[in-house]
């Protein structure tokens, strides 16, 4: 059992829900175990999600939806229920997750939630193309032009840091690049999760010693523990 609803009350106040969805269409990232929460049973997905969505109060006018995949893998009934609640509770800002492969389809979501500001987040993990593809098995490459484009389409990116094979220089440059091109960045310090990617505790120590000040940076969400958002399935 996990927890699928929470309120973030410090920076970027919002409600957050972890919804169930169809399997991530990509599904091959080497560090990813989120997809264990995916299902192919549409009725079961909606049953779980409708219960979770009942908790939303709209008190901050901001809702973040995460679903161990992309917004495009949320069922149509769940999406319609989100839309109904957004209207009923007067929610003005919605966060969704996407995978790079969906980057050309964002307008479908913007149109569907017409009148609401949609903020897309994407798992970039690192700006080092070789490491992203070779180690994280996340199969896309970005050059500077792509970054400018992504910076316009997305609100923020997620970085995955302190994994074996990474260097301090990479982490430093990843954070700089994220802040240069995007309005926000979520920094996930990796925690061993049974996949082949392993945490580097030396890097974690170094990172915590040198970068804790980022906690006070409004553009940064720092997740030292992957349960820091208060929603998780185990
Ligand atoms: S795109 Fe996201 S959900 Fe899909 S495998 Fe990669 S990390 Fe996991």
PDB file of C-alpha atoms and ligand atoms in Angstrom:
ATOM      1  CA  UNK A   1       0.000   0.000   0.000  1.00  0.00           C
ATOM      2  CA  UNK A   2       1.186   3.457  -0.710  1.00  0.00           C
ATOM      3  CA  UNK A   3       0.030   6.996  -0.415  1.00  0.00           C
ATOM      4  CA  UNK A   4      -1.427   8.645  -3.476  1.00  0.00           C
ATOM      5  CA  UNK A   5      -2.460  12.082  -2.282  1.00  0.00           C
ATOM      6  CA  UNK A   6      -0.466  14.787  -0.534  1.00  0.00           C
ATOM      7  CA  UNK A   7      -0.189  18.540  -0.071  1.00  0.00           C
ATOM      8  CA  UNK A   8       3.108  20.298  -0.614  1.00  0.00           C
ATOM      9  CA  UNK A   9       3.039  23.159   1.829  1.00  0.00           C
ATOM     10  CA  UNK A  10       6.473  24.784   1.624  1.00  0.00           C
ATOM     11  CA  UNK A  11       7.778  25.831  -1.794  1.00  0.00           C
ATOM     12  CA  UNK A  12       5.401  25.756  -4.764  1.00  0.00           C
ATOM     13  CA  UNK A  13       2.352  24.977  -2.699  1.00  0.00           C
ATOM     14  CA  UNK A  14       0.141  22.494  -4.424  1.00  0.00           C
ATOM     15  CA  UNK A  15      -1.798  19.297  -4.140  1.00  0.00           C
ATOM     16  CA  UNK A  16      -0.199  16.246  -5.680  1.00  0.00           C
ATOM     17  CA  UNK A  17      -1.707  12.948  -6.747  1.00  0.00           C
ATOM     18  CA  UNK A  18      -0.002   9.773  -7.859  1.00  0.00           C
ATOM     19  CA  UNK A  19      -2.415   8.158 -10.307  1.00  0.00           C
ATOM     20  CA  UNK A  20      -2.416   4.723 -11.830  1.00  0.00           C
ATOM     21  CA  UNK A  21      -2.105   4.501 -15.588  1.00  0.00           C
ATOM     22  CA  UNK A  22      -1.440   2.291 -18.582  1.00  0.00           C
ATOM     23  CA  UNK A  23       2.180   1.139 -18.907  1.00  0.00           C
ATOM     24  CA  UNK A  24       4.742   3.721 -19.892  1.00  0.00           C
ATOM     25  CA  UNK A  25       5.026   3.459 -23.645  1.00  0.00           C
ATOM     26  CA  UNK A  26       8.791   3.612 -23.523  1.00  0.00           C
ATOM     27  CA  UNK A  27       9.342   1.509 -20.418  1.00  0.00           C
ATOM     28  CA  UNK A  28      13.071   0.903 -20.912  1.00  0.00           C
ATOM     29  CA  UNK A  29      14.874   3.357 -18.646  1.00  0.00           C
ATOM     30  CA  UNK A  30      17.424   1.300 -16.741  1.00  0.00           C
ATOM     31  CA  UNK A  31      16.791   2.975 -13.356  1.00  0.00           C
ATOM     32  CA  UNK A  32      13.013   2.881 -13.520  1.00  0.00           C
ATOM     33  CA  UNK A  33      10.841   0.778 -11.301  1.00  0.00           C
ATOM     34  CA  UNK A  34       7.864   3.132 -11.331  1.00  0.00           C
ATOM     35  CA  UNK A  35       6.222   1.135 -14.024  1.00  0.00           C
ATOM     36  CA  UNK A  36       5.445  -1.601 -11.510  1.00  0.00           C
ATOM     37  CA  UNK A  37       2.466   0.585 -10.641  1.00  0.00           C
ATOM     38  CA  UNK A  38       1.123   0.502 -14.209  1.00  0.00           C
ATOM     39  CA  UNK A  39      -1.843  -1.630 -15.200  1.00  0.00           C
ATOM     40  CA  UNK A  40      -3.647  -2.653 -18.368  1.00  0.00           C
ATOM     41  CA  UNK A  41      -6.996  -2.998 -16.636  1.00  0.00           C
ATOM     42  CA  UNK A  42      -8.793   0.225 -17.458  1.00  0.00           C
ATOM     43  CA  UNK A  43     -11.557  -0.330 -14.902  1.00  0.00           C
ATOM     44  CA  UNK A  44      -9.130  -1.027 -12.107  1.00  0.00           C
ATOM     45  CA  UNK A  45      -7.087   2.071 -13.039  1.00  0.00           C
ATOM     46  CA  UNK A  46     -10.155   4.309 -12.958  1.00  0.00           C
ATOM     47  CA  UNK A  47     -11.412   2.789  -9.727  1.00  0.00           C
ATOM     48  CA  UNK A  48      -8.154   3.574  -7.940  1.00  0.00           C
ATOM     49  CA  UNK A  49      -7.869   7.036  -9.484  1.00  0.00           C
ATOM     50  CA  UNK A  50     -11.426   8.198  -8.811  1.00  0.00           C
ATOM     51  CA  UNK A  51     -10.925   7.456  -5.111  1.00  0.00           C
ATOM     52  CA  UNK A  52      -7.691   9.452  -5.061  1.00  0.00           C
ATOM     53  CA  UNK A  53      -9.164  12.370  -6.994  1.00  0.00           C
ATOM     54  CA  UNK A  54     -11.939  12.706  -4.437  1.00  0.00           C
ATOM     55  CA  UNK A  55      -9.379  14.087  -2.004  1.00  0.00           C
ATOM     56  CA  UNK A  56      -8.606  17.162  -4.073  1.00  0.00           C
ATOM     57  CA  UNK A  57      -9.763  20.374  -2.459  1.00  0.00           C
ATOM     58  CA  UNK A  58      -8.336  22.914  -4.890  1.00  0.00           C
ATOM     59  CA  UNK A  59      -7.119  25.000  -1.970  1.00  0.00           C
ATOM     60  CA  UNK A  60      -3.918  26.155  -3.678  1.00  0.00           C
ATOM     61  CA  UNK A  61      -5.357  26.415  -7.162  1.00  0.00           C
ATOM     62  CA  UNK A  62      -2.471  24.178  -8.232  1.00  0.00           C
ATOM     63  CA  UNK A  63      -2.558  20.445  -8.857  1.00  0.00           C
ATOM     64  CA  UNK A  64       0.273  18.152  -9.848  1.00  0.00           C
ATOM     65  CA  UNK A  65      -0.564  14.824 -11.429  1.00  0.00           C
ATOM     66  CA  UNK A  66       2.091  12.145 -11.605  1.00  0.00           C
ATOM     67  CA  UNK A  67       1.414   8.697 -12.945  1.00  0.00           C
ATOM     68  CA  UNK A  68       4.575   6.613 -13.342  1.00  0.00           C
ATOM     69  CA  UNK A  69       4.542   7.428 -17.015  1.00  0.00           C
ATOM     70  CA  UNK A  70       3.241  10.269 -19.161  1.00  0.00           C
ATOM     71  CA  UNK A  71      -0.060  12.140 -19.096  1.00  0.00           C
ATOM     72  CA  UNK A  72      -0.833  10.388 -22.400  1.00  0.00           C
ATOM     73  CA  UNK A  73      -0.980   7.072 -20.562  1.00  0.00           C
ATOM     74  CA  UNK A  74      -3.778   8.219 -18.259  1.00  0.00           C
ATOM     75  CA  UNK A  75      -7.139   6.689 -19.187  1.00  0.00           C
ATOM     76  CA  UNK A  76      -9.754   8.880 -20.834  1.00  0.00           C
ATOM     77  CA  UNK A  77     -12.205   8.523 -17.928  1.00  0.00           C
ATOM     78  CA  UNK A  78      -9.577   9.571 -15.413  1.00  0.00           C
ATOM     79  CA  UNK A  79      -8.575  12.510 -17.587  1.00  0.00           C
ATOM     80  CA  UNK A  80     -12.208  13.583 -17.851  1.00  0.00           C
ATOM     81  CA  UNK A  81     -12.543  13.351 -14.077  1.00  0.00           C
ATOM     82  CA  UNK A  82      -9.445  15.519 -13.612  1.00  0.00           C
ATOM     83  CA  UNK A  83     -10.980  18.033 -15.992  1.00  0.00           C
ATOM     84  CA  UNK A  84     -14.253  18.027 -14.085  1.00  0.00           C
ATOM     85  CA  UNK A  85     -12.506  18.551 -10.750  1.00  0.00           C
ATOM     86  CA  UNK A  86     -10.232  21.261 -12.111  1.00  0.00           C
ATOM     87  CA  UNK A  87     -13.322  23.163 -13.150  1.00  0.00           C
ATOM     88  CA  UNK A  88     -15.293  22.477 -10.011  1.00  0.00           C
ATOM     89  CA  UNK A  89     -12.432  23.392  -7.674  1.00  0.00           C
ATOM     90  CA  UNK A  90     -11.268  26.321  -9.734  1.00  0.00           C
ATOM     91  CA  UNK A  91      -7.756  24.984 -10.289  1.00  0.00           C
ATOM     92  CA  UNK A  92      -5.637  27.309 -12.401  1.00  0.00           C
ATOM     93  CA  UNK A  93      -2.398  25.411 -12.806  1.00  0.00           C
ATOM     94  CA  UNK A  94      -1.856  21.768 -13.622  1.00  0.00           C
ATOM     95  CA  UNK A  95       1.415  19.879 -13.725  1.00  0.00           C
ATOM     96  CA  UNK A  96       1.771  16.755 -15.855  1.00  0.00           C
ATOM     97  CA  UNK A  97       4.650  14.472 -16.731  1.00  0.00           C
ATOM     98  CA  UNK A  98       5.697  13.543 -20.233  1.00  0.00           C
ATOM     99  CA  UNK A  99       8.303  11.415 -21.926  1.00  0.00           C
ATOM    100  CA  UNK A 100      10.351  12.929 -24.747  1.00  0.00           C
ATOM    101  CA  UNK A 101       8.560  10.820 -27.358  1.00  0.00           C
ATOM    102  CA  UNK A 102       5.376  12.824 -26.733  1.00  0.00           C
ATOM    103  CA  UNK A 103       6.935  16.249 -27.138  1.00  0.00           C
ATOM    104  CA  UNK A 104       4.993  16.993 -30.333  1.00  0.00           C
ATOM    105  CA  UNK A 105       1.626  16.213 -28.730  1.00  0.00           C
ATOM    106  CA  UNK A 106       1.528  18.703 -25.875  1.00  0.00           C
ATOM    107  CA  UNK A 107      -1.118  20.854 -27.520  1.00  0.00           C
ATOM    108  CA  UNK A 108      -3.605  18.008 -27.210  1.00  0.00           C
ATOM    109  CA  UNK A 109      -3.407  18.399 -23.447  1.00  0.00           C
ATOM    110  CA  UNK A 110      -3.323  22.192 -23.548  1.00  0.00           C
ATOM    111  CA  UNK A 111      -6.446  22.189 -25.715  1.00  0.00           C
ATOM    112  CA  UNK A 112      -8.235  19.640 -23.563  1.00  0.00           C
ATOM    113  CA  UNK A 113      -7.673  21.756 -20.456  1.00  0.00           C
ATOM    114  CA  UNK A 114      -8.334  25.027 -22.196  1.00  0.00           C
ATOM    115  CA  UNK A 115      -8.123  27.970 -19.782  1.00  0.00           C
ATOM    116  CA  UNK A 116      -5.775  26.195 -17.363  1.00  0.00           C
ATOM    117  CA  UNK A 117      -2.026  26.739 -17.322  1.00  0.00           C
ATOM    118  CA  UNK A 118      -0.367  23.412 -18.082  1.00  0.00           C
ATOM    119  CA  UNK A 119       3.156  22.896 -16.834  1.00  0.00           C
ATOM    120  CA  UNK A 120       4.911  19.902 -18.332  1.00  0.00           C
ATOM    121  CA  UNK A 121       7.792  18.161 -16.623  1.00  0.00           C
ATOM    122  CA  UNK A 122      10.077  15.735 -18.359  1.00  0.00           C
ATOM    123  CA  UNK A 123      12.668  13.293 -17.125  1.00  0.00           C
ATOM    124  CA  UNK A 124      15.860  14.554 -18.738  1.00  0.00           C
ATOM    125  CA  UNK A 125      17.958  12.812 -16.050  1.00  0.00           C
ATOM    126  CA  UNK A 126      21.194  14.328 -17.402  1.00  0.00           C
ATOM    127  CA  UNK A 127      22.184  16.617 -20.256  1.00  0.00           C
ATOM    128  CA  UNK A 128      25.095  14.318 -21.030  1.00  0.00           C
ATOM    129  CA  UNK A 129      23.741  12.483 -24.079  1.00  0.00           C
ATOM    130  CA  UNK A 130      26.222   9.624 -23.748  1.00  0.00           C
ATOM    131  CA  UNK A 131      25.336   8.964 -20.135  1.00  0.00           C
ATOM    132  CA  UNK A 132      21.587   9.331 -20.677  1.00  0.00           C
ATOM    133  CA  UNK A 133      21.612   6.858 -23.531  1.00  0.00           C
ATOM    134  CA  UNK A 134      24.445   4.537 -22.461  1.00  0.00           C
ATOM    135  CA  UNK A 135      23.771   4.233 -18.738  1.00  0.00           C
ATOM    136  CA  UNK A 136      20.179   5.321 -18.208  1.00  0.00           C
ATOM    137  CA  UNK A 137      18.997   3.736 -21.448  1.00  0.00           C
ATOM    138  CA  UNK A 138      16.875   6.775 -22.146  1.00  0.00           C
ATOM    139  CA  UNK A 139      16.912   6.867 -25.842  1.00  0.00           C
ATOM    140  CA  UNK A 140      17.072  10.469 -27.010  1.00  0.00           C
ATOM    141  CA  UNK A 141      19.745  12.988 -27.787  1.00  0.00           C
ATOM    142  CA  UNK A 142      19.481  16.740 -27.388  1.00  0.00           C
ATOM    143  CA  UNK A 143      21.582  19.482 -28.909  1.00  0.00           C
ATOM    144  CA  UNK A 144      21.460  23.155 -28.095  1.00  0.00           C
ATOM    145  CA  UNK A 145      18.672  23.841 -30.532  1.00  0.00           C
ATOM    146  CA  UNK A 146      16.581  21.056 -29.008  1.00  0.00           C
ATOM    147  CA  UNK A 147      17.178  22.527 -25.587  1.00  0.00           C
ATOM    148  CA  UNK A 148      15.880  25.899 -26.674  1.00  0.00           C
ATOM    149  CA  UNK A 149      12.786  24.209 -28.063  1.00  0.00           C
ATOM    150  CA  UNK A 150      12.293  22.127 -24.915  1.00  0.00           C
ATOM    151  CA  UNK A 151      12.771  25.209 -22.784  1.00  0.00           C
ATOM    152  CA  UNK A 152       9.725  26.717 -24.477  1.00  0.00           C
ATOM    153  CA  UNK A 153       7.548  23.616 -24.359  1.00  0.00           C
ATOM    154  CA  UNK A 154       8.338  22.350 -20.875  1.00  0.00           C
ATOM    155  CA  UNK A 155       8.145  24.005 -17.521  1.00  0.00           C
ATOM    156  CA  UNK A 156      10.787  21.881 -15.875  1.00  0.00           C
ATOM    157  CA  UNK A 157      12.998  18.838 -16.134  1.00  0.00           C
ATOM    158  CA  UNK A 158      13.952  16.148 -13.665  1.00  0.00           C
ATOM    159  CA  UNK A 159      17.567  15.227 -13.096  1.00  0.00           C
ATOM    160  CA  UNK A 160      18.737  11.932 -11.661  1.00  0.00           C
ATOM    161  CA  UNK A 161      21.969  12.416  -9.779  1.00  0.00           C
ATOM    162  CA  UNK A 162      24.552  10.599  -7.665  1.00  0.00           C
ATOM    163  CA  UNK A 163      24.530   7.364  -9.614  1.00  0.00           C
ATOM    164  CA  UNK A 164      27.656   5.232 -10.157  1.00  0.00           C
ATOM    165  CA  UNK A 165      29.614   6.481 -13.142  1.00  0.00           C
ATOM    166  CA  UNK A 166      28.577  10.094 -12.768  1.00  0.00           C
ATOM    167  CA  UNK A 167      31.153  12.710 -11.874  1.00  0.00           C
ATOM    168  CA  UNK A 168      30.919  15.885  -9.828  1.00  0.00           C
ATOM    169  CA  UNK A 169      31.537  17.876 -12.993  1.00  0.00           C
ATOM    170  CA  UNK A 170      28.571  16.239 -14.703  1.00  0.00           C
ATOM    171  CA  UNK A 171      26.243  16.984 -11.818  1.00  0.00           C
ATOM    172  CA  UNK A 172      27.434  20.566 -11.607  1.00  0.00           C
ATOM    173  CA  UNK A 173      26.959  21.118 -15.310  1.00  0.00           C
ATOM    174  CA  UNK A 174      23.556  19.366 -15.336  1.00  0.00           C
ATOM    175  CA  UNK A 175      22.198  21.696 -12.671  1.00  0.00           C
ATOM    176  CA  UNK A 176      23.575  24.756 -14.464  1.00  0.00           C
ATOM    177  CA  UNK A 177      22.090  23.713 -17.792  1.00  0.00           C
ATOM    178  CA  UNK A 178      18.710  22.923 -16.262  1.00  0.00           C
ATOM    179  CA  UNK A 179      18.543  26.352 -14.668  1.00  0.00           C
ATOM    180  CA  UNK A 180      19.665  28.036 -17.858  1.00  0.00           C
ATOM    181  CA  UNK A 181      16.971  26.572 -20.105  1.00  0.00           C
ATOM    182  CA  UNK A 182      14.034  25.777 -17.837  1.00  0.00           C
ATOM    183  CA  UNK A 183      11.884  27.581 -15.300  1.00  0.00           C
ATOM    184  CA  UNK A 184      12.288  24.807 -12.802  1.00  0.00           C
ATOM    185  CA  UNK A 185      14.254  21.681 -12.049  1.00  0.00           C
ATOM    186  CA  UNK A 186      13.507  18.681  -9.887  1.00  0.00           C
ATOM    187  CA  UNK A 187      16.694  17.061  -8.654  1.00  0.00           C
ATOM    188  CA  UNK A 188      16.320  13.442  -7.616  1.00  0.00           C
ATOM    189  CA  UNK A 189      19.138  11.958  -5.592  1.00  0.00           C
ATOM    190  CA  UNK A 190      19.104   8.323  -6.634  1.00  0.00           C
ATOM    191  CA  UNK A 191      18.200   5.634  -4.124  1.00  0.00           C
ATOM    192  CA  UNK A 192      18.953   1.989  -4.907  1.00  0.00           C
ATOM    193  CA  UNK A 193      15.766   0.376  -6.123  1.00  0.00           C
ATOM    194  CA  UNK A 194      16.721  -3.068  -7.336  1.00  0.00           C
ATOM    195  CA  UNK A 195      17.559  -1.946 -10.871  1.00  0.00           C
ATOM    196  CA  UNK A 196      21.061  -2.131 -12.361  1.00  0.00           C
ATOM    197  CA  UNK A 197      21.696   1.557 -11.694  1.00  0.00           C
ATOM    198  CA  UNK A 198      23.491   2.037  -8.375  1.00  0.00           C
ATOM    199  CA  UNK A 199      23.800   4.939  -6.013  1.00  0.00           C
ATOM    200  CA  UNK A 200      27.217   6.506  -5.383  1.00  0.00           C
ATOM    201  CA  UNK A 201      27.301   7.443  -1.704  1.00  0.00           C
ATOM    202  CA  UNK A 202      30.475   9.505  -2.076  1.00  0.00           C
ATOM    203  CA  UNK A 203      28.664  11.705  -4.585  1.00  0.00           C
ATOM    204  CA  UNK A 204      25.649  11.984  -2.294  1.00  0.00           C
ATOM    205  CA  UNK A 205      27.874  13.161   0.549  1.00  0.00           C
ATOM    206  CA  UNK A 206      29.575  15.703  -1.698  1.00  0.00           C
ATOM    207  CA  UNK A 207      26.275  16.877  -3.119  1.00  0.00           C
ATOM    208  CA  UNK A 208      24.602  17.366   0.254  1.00  0.00           C
ATOM    209  CA  UNK A 209      27.648  19.247   1.558  1.00  0.00           C
ATOM    210  CA  UNK A 210      27.834  21.559  -1.416  1.00  0.00           C
ATOM    211  CA  UNK A 211      24.343  21.980  -2.775  1.00  0.00           C
ATOM    212  CA  UNK A 212      21.964  22.113   0.164  1.00  0.00           C
ATOM    213  CA  UNK A 213      21.601  25.837  -0.479  1.00  0.00           C
ATOM    214  CA  UNK A 214      19.477  24.888  -3.486  1.00  0.00           C
ATOM    215  CA  UNK A 215      16.719  24.130  -0.998  1.00  0.00           C
ATOM    216  CA  UNK A 216      16.197  27.884  -0.798  1.00  0.00           C
ATOM    217  CA  UNK A 217      16.163  28.403  -4.557  1.00  0.00           C
ATOM    218  CA  UNK A 218      12.595  28.809  -5.701  1.00  0.00           C
ATOM    219  CA  UNK A 219      13.272  27.182  -9.066  1.00  0.00           C
ATOM    220  CA  UNK A 220      14.602  24.010  -7.521  1.00  0.00           C
ATOM    221  CA  UNK A 221      12.857  21.065  -5.977  1.00  0.00           C
ATOM    222  CA  UNK A 222      15.394  18.881  -4.243  1.00  0.00           C
ATOM    223  CA  UNK A 223      14.343  15.317  -3.504  1.00  0.00           C
ATOM    224  CA  UNK A 224      16.966  13.752  -1.289  1.00  0.00           C
ATOM    225  CA  UNK A 225      14.612  10.923  -0.480  1.00  0.00           C
ATOM    226  CA  UNK A 226      12.344   9.662  -3.233  1.00  0.00           C
ATOM    227  CA  UNK A 227       9.453   9.792  -0.792  1.00  0.00           C
ATOM    228  CA  UNK A 228       9.953  13.528  -0.264  1.00  0.00           C
ATOM    229  CA  UNK A 229       6.832  14.406  -2.242  1.00  0.00           C
ATOM    230  CA  UNK A 230       4.822  12.280   0.150  1.00  0.00           C
ATOM    231  CA  UNK A 231       3.286  10.090  -2.538  1.00  0.00           C
ATOM    232  CA  UNK A 232       4.606   6.626  -3.313  1.00  0.00           C
ATOM    233  CA  UNK A 233       3.560   3.076  -4.026  1.00  0.00           C
ATOM    234  CA  UNK A 234       5.426   0.118  -2.575  1.00  0.00           C
TER     235      UNK A 234
HETATM  236  S1  LIG B   1       9.986   7.133 -19.434  1.00  0.00           S
HETATM  237 FE1  LIG B   1       9.621   7.376 -17.207  1.00  0.00          FE
HETATM  238  S2  LIG B   1       8.126   5.785 -16.633  1.00  0.00           S
HETATM  239 FE2  LIG B   1       8.932   5.282 -18.680  1.00  0.00          FE
HETATM  240  S3  LIG B   1      10.597   3.823 -18.286  1.00  0.00           S
HETATM  241 FE3  LIG B   1      11.512   5.872 -18.400  1.00  0.00          FE
HETATM  242  S4  LIG B   1      11.548   6.676 -16.298  1.00  0.00           S
HETATM  243 FE4  LIG B   1      10.157   4.898 -16.353  1.00  0.00          FE
END
